[in-house]
Short mmCIF file of C-alpha atoms in Angstrom, two decimals:
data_model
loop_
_atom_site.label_atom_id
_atom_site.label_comp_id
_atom_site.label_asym_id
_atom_site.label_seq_id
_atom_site.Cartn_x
_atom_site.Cartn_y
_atom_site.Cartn_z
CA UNK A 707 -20.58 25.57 1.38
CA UNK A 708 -19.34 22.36 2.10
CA UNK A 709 -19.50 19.34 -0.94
CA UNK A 710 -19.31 16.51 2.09
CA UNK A 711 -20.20 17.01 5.40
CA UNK A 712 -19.10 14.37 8.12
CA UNK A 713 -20.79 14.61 12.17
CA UNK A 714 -20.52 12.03 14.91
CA UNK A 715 -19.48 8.83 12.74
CA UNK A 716 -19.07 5.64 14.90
CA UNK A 717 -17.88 2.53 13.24
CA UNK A 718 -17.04 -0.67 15.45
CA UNK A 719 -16.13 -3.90 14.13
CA UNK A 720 -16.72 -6.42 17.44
CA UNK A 721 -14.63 -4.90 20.13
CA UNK A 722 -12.35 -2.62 18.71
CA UNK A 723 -13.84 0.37 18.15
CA UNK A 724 -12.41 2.03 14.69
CA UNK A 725 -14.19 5.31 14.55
CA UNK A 726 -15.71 7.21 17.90
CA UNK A 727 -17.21 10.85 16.84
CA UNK A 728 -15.13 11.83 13.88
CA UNK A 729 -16.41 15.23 12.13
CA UNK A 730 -15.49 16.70 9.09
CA UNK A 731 -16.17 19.35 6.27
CA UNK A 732 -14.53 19.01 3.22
CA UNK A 733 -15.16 21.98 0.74
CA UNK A 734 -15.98 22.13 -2.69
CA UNK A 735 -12.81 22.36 -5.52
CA UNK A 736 -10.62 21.47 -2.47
CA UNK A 737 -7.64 18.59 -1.86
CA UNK A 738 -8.77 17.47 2.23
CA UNK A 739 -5.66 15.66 4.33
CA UNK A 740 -6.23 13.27 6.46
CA UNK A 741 -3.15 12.59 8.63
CA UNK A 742 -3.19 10.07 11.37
CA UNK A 743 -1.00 7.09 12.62
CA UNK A 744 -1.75 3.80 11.39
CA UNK A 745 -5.03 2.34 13.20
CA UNK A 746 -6.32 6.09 13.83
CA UNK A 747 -8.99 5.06 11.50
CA UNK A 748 -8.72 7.10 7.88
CA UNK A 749 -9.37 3.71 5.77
CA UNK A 750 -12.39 3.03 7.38
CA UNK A 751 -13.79 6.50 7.09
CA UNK A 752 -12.96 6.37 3.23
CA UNK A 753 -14.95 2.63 2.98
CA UNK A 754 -17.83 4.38 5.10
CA UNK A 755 -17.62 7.26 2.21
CA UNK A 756 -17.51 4.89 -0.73
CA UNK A 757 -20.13 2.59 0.38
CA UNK A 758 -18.09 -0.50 1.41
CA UNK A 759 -18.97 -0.70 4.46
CA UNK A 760 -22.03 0.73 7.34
CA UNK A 761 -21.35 3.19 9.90
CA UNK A 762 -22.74 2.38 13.21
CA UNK A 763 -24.25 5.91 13.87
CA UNK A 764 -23.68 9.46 12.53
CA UNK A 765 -24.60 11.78 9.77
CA UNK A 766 -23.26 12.30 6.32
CA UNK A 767 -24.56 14.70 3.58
CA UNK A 768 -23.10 15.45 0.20
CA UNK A 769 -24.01 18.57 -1.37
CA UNK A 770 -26.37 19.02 1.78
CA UNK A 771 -28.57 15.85 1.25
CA UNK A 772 -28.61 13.24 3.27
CA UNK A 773 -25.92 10.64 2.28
CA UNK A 774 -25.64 6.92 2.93
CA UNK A 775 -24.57 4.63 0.30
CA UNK A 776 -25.65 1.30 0.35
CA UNK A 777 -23.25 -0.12 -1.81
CA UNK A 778 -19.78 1.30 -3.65
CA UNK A 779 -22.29 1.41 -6.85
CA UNK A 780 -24.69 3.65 -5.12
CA UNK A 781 -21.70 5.83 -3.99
CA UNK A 782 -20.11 5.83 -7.42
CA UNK A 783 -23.91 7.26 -9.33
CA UNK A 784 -23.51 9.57 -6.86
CA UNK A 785 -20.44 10.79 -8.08
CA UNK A 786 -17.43 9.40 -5.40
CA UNK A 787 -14.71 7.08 -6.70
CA UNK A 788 -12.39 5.35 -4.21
CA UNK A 789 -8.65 4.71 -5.16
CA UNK A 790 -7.79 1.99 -3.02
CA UNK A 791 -4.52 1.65 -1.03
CA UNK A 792 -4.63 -2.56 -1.97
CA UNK A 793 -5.31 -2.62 -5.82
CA UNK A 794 -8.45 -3.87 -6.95
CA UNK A 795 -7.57 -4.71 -10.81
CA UNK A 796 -8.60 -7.77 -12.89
CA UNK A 797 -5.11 -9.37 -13.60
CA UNK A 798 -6.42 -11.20 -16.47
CA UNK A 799 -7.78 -8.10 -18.48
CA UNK A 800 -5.79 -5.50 -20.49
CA UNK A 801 -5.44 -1.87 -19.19
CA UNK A 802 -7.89 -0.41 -21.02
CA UNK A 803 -10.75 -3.10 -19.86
CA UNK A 804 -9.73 -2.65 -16.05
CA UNK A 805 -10.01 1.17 -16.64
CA UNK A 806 -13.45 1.17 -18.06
CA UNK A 807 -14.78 -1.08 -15.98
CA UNK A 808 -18.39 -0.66 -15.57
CA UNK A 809 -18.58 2.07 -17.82
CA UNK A 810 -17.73 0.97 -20.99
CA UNK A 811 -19.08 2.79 -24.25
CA UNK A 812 -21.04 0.56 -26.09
CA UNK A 813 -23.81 0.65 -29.09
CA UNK A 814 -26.90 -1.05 -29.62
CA UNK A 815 -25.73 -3.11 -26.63
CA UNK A 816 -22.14 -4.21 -28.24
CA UNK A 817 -19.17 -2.73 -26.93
CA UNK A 818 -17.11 0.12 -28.88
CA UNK A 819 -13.67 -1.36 -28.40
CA UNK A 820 -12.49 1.63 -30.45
CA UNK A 821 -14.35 4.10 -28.45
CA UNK A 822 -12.99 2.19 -25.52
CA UNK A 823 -9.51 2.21 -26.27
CA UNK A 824 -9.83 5.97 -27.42
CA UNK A 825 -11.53 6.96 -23.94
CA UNK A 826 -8.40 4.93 -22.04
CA UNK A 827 -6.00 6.35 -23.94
CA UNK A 828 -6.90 9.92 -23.60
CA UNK A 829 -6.52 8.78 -19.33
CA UNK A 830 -3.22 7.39 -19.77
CA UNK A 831 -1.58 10.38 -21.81
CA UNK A 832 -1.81 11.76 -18.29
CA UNK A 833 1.01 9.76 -16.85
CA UNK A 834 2.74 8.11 -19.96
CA UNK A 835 3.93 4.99 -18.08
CA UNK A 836 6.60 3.22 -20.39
CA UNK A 837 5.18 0.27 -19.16
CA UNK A 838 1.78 0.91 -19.94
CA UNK A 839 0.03 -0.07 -23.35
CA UNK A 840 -4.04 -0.18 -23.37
CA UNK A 841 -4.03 -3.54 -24.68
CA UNK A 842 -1.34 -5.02 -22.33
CA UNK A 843 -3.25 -7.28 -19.58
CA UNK A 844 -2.74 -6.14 -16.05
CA UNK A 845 -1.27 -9.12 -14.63
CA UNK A 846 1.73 -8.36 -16.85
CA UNK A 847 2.40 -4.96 -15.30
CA UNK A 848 4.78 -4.19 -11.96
CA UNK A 849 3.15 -2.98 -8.98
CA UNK A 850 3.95 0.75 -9.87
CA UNK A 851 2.01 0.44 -13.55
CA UNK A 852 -1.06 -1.03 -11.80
CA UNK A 853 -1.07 1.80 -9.46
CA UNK A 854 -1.30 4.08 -11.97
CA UNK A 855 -4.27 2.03 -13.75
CA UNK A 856 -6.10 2.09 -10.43
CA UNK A 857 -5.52 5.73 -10.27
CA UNK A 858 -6.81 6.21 -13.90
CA UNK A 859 -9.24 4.23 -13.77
CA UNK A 860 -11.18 6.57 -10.61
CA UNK A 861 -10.60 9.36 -13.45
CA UNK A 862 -12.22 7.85 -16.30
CA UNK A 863 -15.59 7.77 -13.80
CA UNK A 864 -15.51 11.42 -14.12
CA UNK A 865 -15.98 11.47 -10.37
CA UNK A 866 -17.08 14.94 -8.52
CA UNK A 867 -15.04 13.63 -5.30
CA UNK A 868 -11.66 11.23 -5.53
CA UNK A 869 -10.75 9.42 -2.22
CA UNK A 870 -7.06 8.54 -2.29
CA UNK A 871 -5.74 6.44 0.12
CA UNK A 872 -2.19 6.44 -0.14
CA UNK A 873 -2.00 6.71 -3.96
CA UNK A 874 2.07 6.82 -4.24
CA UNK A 875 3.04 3.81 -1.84
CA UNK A 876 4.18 1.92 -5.35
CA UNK A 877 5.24 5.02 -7.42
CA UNK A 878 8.28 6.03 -8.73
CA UNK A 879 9.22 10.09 -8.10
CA UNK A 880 8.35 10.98 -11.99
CA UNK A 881 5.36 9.20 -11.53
CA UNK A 882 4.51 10.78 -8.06
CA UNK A 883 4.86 14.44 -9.86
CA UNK A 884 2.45 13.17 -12.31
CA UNK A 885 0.54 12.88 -10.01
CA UNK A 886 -0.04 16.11 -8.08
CA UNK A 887 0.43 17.67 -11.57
CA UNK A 888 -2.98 15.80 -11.96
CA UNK A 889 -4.52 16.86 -8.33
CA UNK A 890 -3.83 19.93 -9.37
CA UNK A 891 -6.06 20.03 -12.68
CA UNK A 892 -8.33 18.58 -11.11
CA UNK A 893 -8.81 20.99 -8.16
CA UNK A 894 -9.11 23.27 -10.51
CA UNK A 895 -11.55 22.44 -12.32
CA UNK A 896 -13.74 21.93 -9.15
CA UNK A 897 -13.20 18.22 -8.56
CA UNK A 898 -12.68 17.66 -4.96
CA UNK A 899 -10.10 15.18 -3.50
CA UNK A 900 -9.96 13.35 -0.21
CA UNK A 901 -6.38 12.26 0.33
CA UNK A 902 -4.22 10.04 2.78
CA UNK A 903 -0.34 10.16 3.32
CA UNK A 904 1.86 9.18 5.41
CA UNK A 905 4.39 11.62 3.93
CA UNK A 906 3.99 15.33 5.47
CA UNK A 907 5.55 16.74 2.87
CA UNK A 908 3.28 15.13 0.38
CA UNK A 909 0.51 16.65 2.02
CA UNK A 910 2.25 20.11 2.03
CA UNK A 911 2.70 19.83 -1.96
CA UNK A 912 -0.85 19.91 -2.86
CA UNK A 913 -3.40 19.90 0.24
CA UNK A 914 -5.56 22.69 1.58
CA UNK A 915 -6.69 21.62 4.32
CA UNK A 916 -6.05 18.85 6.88
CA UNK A 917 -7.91 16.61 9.17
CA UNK A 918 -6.06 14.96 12.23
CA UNK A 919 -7.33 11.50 13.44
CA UNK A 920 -6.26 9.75 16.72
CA UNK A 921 -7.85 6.40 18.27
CA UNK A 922 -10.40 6.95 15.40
CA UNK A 923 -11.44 10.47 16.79
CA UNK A 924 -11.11 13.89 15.21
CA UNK A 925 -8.85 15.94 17.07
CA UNK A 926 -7.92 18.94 14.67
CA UNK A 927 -9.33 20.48 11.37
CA UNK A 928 -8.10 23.60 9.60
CA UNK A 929 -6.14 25.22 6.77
CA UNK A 930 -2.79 23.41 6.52
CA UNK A 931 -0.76 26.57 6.04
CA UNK A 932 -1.92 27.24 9.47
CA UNK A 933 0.08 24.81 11.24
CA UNK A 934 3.81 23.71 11.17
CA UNK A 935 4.65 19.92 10.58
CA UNK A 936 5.47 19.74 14.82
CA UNK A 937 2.33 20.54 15.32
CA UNK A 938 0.78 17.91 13.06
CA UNK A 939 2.76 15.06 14.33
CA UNK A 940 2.07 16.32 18.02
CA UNK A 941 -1.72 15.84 16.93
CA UNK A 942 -0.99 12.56 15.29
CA UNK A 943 0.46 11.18 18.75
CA UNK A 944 -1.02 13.24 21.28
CA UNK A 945 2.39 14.41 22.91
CA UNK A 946 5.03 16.76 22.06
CA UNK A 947 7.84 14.55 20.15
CA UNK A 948 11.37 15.99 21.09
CA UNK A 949 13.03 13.01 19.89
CA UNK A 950 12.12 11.26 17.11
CA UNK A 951 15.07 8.30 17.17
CA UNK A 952 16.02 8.33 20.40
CA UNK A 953 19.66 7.26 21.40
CA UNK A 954 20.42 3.69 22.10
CA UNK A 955 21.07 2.83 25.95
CA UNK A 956 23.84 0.45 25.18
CA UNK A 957 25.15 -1.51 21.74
CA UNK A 958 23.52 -4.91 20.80
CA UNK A 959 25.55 -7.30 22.46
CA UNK A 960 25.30 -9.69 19.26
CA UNK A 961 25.02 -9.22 15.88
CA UNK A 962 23.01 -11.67 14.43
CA UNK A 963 22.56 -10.68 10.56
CA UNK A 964 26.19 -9.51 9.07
CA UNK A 965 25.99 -8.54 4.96
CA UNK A 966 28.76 -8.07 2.59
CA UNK A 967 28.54 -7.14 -1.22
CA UNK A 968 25.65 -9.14 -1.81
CA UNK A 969 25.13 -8.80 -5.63
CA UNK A 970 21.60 -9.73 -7.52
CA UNK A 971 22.17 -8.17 -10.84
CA UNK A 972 21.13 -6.01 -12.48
CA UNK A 973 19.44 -3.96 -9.68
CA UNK A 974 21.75 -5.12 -6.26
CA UNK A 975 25.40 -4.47 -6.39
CA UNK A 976 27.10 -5.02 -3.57
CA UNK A 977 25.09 -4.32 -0.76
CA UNK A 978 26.76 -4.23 3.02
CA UNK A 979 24.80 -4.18 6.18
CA UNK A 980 24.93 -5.25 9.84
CA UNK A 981 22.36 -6.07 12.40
CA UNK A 982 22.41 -6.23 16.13
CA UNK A 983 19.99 -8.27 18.61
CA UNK A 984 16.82 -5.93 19.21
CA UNK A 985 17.72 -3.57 16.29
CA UNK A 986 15.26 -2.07 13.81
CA UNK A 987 17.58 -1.68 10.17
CA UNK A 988 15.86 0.38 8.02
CA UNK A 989 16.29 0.61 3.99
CA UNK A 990 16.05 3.68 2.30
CA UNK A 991 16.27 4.16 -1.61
CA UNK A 992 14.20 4.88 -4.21
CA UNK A 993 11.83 2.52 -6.54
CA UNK A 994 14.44 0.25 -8.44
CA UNK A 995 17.44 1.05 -6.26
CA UNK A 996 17.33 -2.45 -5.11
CA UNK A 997 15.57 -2.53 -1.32
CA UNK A 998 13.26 -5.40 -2.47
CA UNK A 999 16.30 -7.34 -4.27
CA UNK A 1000 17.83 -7.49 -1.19
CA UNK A 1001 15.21 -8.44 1.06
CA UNK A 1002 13.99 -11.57 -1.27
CA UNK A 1003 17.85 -12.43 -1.87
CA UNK A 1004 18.23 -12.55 2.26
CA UNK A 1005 14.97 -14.70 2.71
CA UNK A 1006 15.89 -17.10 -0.48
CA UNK A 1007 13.14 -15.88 -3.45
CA UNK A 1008 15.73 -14.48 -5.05
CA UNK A 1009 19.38 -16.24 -5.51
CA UNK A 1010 21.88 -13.78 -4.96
CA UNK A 1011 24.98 -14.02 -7.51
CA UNK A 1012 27.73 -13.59 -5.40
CA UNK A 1013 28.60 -12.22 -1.68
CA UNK A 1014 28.55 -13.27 2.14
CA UNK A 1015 26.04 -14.08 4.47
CA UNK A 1016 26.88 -14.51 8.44
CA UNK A 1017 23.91 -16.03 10.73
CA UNK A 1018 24.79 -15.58 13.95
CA UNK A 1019 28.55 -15.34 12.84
CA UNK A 1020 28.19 -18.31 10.98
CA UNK A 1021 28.46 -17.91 7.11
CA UNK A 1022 25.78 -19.62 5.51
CA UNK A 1023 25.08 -19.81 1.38
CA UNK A 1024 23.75 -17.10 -0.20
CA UNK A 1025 21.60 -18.98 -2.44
CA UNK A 1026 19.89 -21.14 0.27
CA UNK A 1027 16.44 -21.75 0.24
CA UNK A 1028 13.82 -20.27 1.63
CA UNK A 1029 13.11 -22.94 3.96
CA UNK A 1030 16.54 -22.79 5.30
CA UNK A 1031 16.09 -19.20 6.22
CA UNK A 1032 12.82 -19.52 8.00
CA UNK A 1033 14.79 -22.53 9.79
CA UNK A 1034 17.73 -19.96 10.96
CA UNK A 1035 14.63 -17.62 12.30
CA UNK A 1036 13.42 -15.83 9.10
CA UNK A 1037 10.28 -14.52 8.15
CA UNK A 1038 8.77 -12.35 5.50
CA UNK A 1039 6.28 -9.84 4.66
CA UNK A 1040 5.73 -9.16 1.15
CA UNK A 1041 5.06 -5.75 0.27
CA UNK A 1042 2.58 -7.49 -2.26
CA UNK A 1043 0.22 -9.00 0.29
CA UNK A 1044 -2.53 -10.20 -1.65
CA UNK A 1045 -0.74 -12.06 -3.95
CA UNK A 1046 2.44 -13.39 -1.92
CA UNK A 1047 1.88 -13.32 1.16
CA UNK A 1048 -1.49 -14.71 2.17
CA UNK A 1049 -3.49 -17.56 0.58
CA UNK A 1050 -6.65 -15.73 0.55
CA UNK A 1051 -9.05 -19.08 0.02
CA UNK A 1052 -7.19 -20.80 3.37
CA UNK A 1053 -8.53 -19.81 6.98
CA UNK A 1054 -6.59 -17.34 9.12
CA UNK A 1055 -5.10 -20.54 11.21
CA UNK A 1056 -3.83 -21.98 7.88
CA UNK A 1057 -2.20 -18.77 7.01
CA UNK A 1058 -0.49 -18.27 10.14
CA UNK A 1059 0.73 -22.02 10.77
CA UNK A 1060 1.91 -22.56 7.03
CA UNK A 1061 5.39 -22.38 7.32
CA UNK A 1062 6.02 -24.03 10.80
CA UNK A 1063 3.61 -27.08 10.87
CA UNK A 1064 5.73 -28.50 14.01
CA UNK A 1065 3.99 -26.24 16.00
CA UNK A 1066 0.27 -27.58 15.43
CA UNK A 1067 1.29 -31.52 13.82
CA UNK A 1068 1.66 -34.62 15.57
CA UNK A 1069 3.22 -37.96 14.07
CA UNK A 1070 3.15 -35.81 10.78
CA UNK A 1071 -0.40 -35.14 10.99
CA UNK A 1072 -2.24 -31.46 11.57
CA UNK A 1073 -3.74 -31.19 14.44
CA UNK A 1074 -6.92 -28.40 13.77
CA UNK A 1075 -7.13 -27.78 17.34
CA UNK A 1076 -3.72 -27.15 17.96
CA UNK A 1077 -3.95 -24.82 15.01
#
């Protein structure tokens, strides 16, 4: 019998139309998939789940009752924690306070901090983090460490149902096998897991079973040994793909972006690359091996030690500022979005005018309606 069963959910938000009759039956002591491009609507099914947000119509029922959480507190006494894919930590409180959050141990109404500490502890031995110490404050930590907190802090709610939604973006590959190692013990001991990747072979390390969405509808359900990855991806797109990177027409005719031995110790050294008018460059490596380095040191956040920089074949300095790159056609998007790359207490038009005022100013002055 099914622990969480999902018929007919609708979810619009104005206009666009996130979920349109998505079904699902997620069994008991089972890790669920669900695979879909981006904008096939997975997040919003998990904040329907967890109570963040209403679905327009449709059924749920956990453990056959009727199921609708009003809030993510109802969803959470009910026994569902939600990992988030953007972390929802205090900064300013340690580990072990973010982790026990809401569910502290406490007597005669005064807080245990050794119980505390003991209870976080006994979370963290899980992963072992070298960055990680219970009394360390969050704010302190690198992206990958407060993943991991997130993470442990959905465990310490002793939750009968975990909804993951892309747990690993920020995670080294040690930490990753932690992980599943985890996913794992918990399966078997009954706990059931709801989990989103992007990464097929992710989902092949530790799923059972697999739900498609596409254009926020289900399309395909079933045992995941049952299908080959083709087959997932042609249910992802809705068309066979015979070539994923298909082969350029012609060259770029210009290159505007030319890189050589750019150097940001200790984690760049040396790092070459070219790019071409209407090219997509992508940049593979693994956590530490320097891909962010180099992106801040191109856009200016960063000043790079020593190397070359060509705009347009014209060398420019490689410690410029940023404001000279977004002059020469820069821009940037953090992989940190909430804390570098919006201001979240300005309006949208604020956001998306801040760095090119000429566009919505006259005689030095902000216009709001040109905003």
């Amino acid at each position: 019998m099914p622990i969480l069963r999902i018929e007919n959910l609708h979810k619009s938000f104005g206009p666009t139309r996130a979920l349109e009759g998505v079904s699902i039956e997620v069994e008991r002591g089972s890790v669920h998939a669900l695979i879909g491009e981006n904008g096939a609507g997975k997040s919003t099914l998990l904040n329907i789940i967890s109570g963040l947000i209403q679905a327009d119509e449709g059924t749920l029922e956990l453990e056959s009752r009727p199921y609708r959480p009003l809030s993510p507190q109802d969803a959470r006494c009910r026994g569902i924690a939600f990992i988030h894919q953007e972390l929802c930590l205090c900064p300013h409180l340690t580990v072990w306070e973010n982790i026990l959050l809401g569910v502290e141990s406490s007597q005669r109404g005064w807080l245990d901090l050794k119980e505390c500490r003991s209870r976080a502890e006994q979370v963290l031995r899980h992963f072992s983090h070298p960055e990680i110490n219970p009394d360390r404050t969050v704010q302190t930590l690198s992206i990958a460490a407060r993943q991991v907190v997130e993470i442990c802090r959905a465990l310490a709610l002793d939750a009968r149902i975990i909804l993951m939604d892309e747990p690993t973006s920020s995670l080294q590959r040690s930490d990753v096998q932690h992980l599943f190692d985890l996913i794992r013990r918990l399966r078997d001991r009954g706990i059931t897991v709801v989990y989103i990747s992007h990464f097929l072979e992710e989902i092949r390390q530790i799923s059972d079973a697999f739900t498609v969405l596409r254009d926020g509808r289900s399309v395909a359900t079933g045992k995941l040994e049952r299908v080959t990855d083709d087959e997932l991806i042609r249910l992802m797109v809705g068309r066979p793909i015979n070539h994923l990177y298909p082969a350029r027409e012609k060259k770029p005719a210009q290159n505007l972006l030319t890189v050589e031995d750019l150097s940001l110790p200790p984690s760049l050294h040396k790092a070459s690359l070219t790019l071409g008018a209407g090219e997509v460059l992508g940049i593979a490596g693994l956590m530490g091996a320097g891909r962010t380095a180099l992106i801040r040191a191109l856009v200016g956040l960063e000043k790079a030690q020593s190397g070359k920089i060509k705009v347009f074949s014209r060398e420019s300095p490689v410690k410029s500022e940023t404001r000279t790159r977004l002059a020469q056609g820069f821009g940037y998007l953090s992989e940190n979005r909430s804390r570098e790359g919006l201001l979240q207490t300005l309006s949208i038009a604020d956001n998306v005018t801040i760095t090119r005022y000429s566009s919505c100013s006259r005689s030095g002055w902000i216009d709001p309606e040109q905003q």
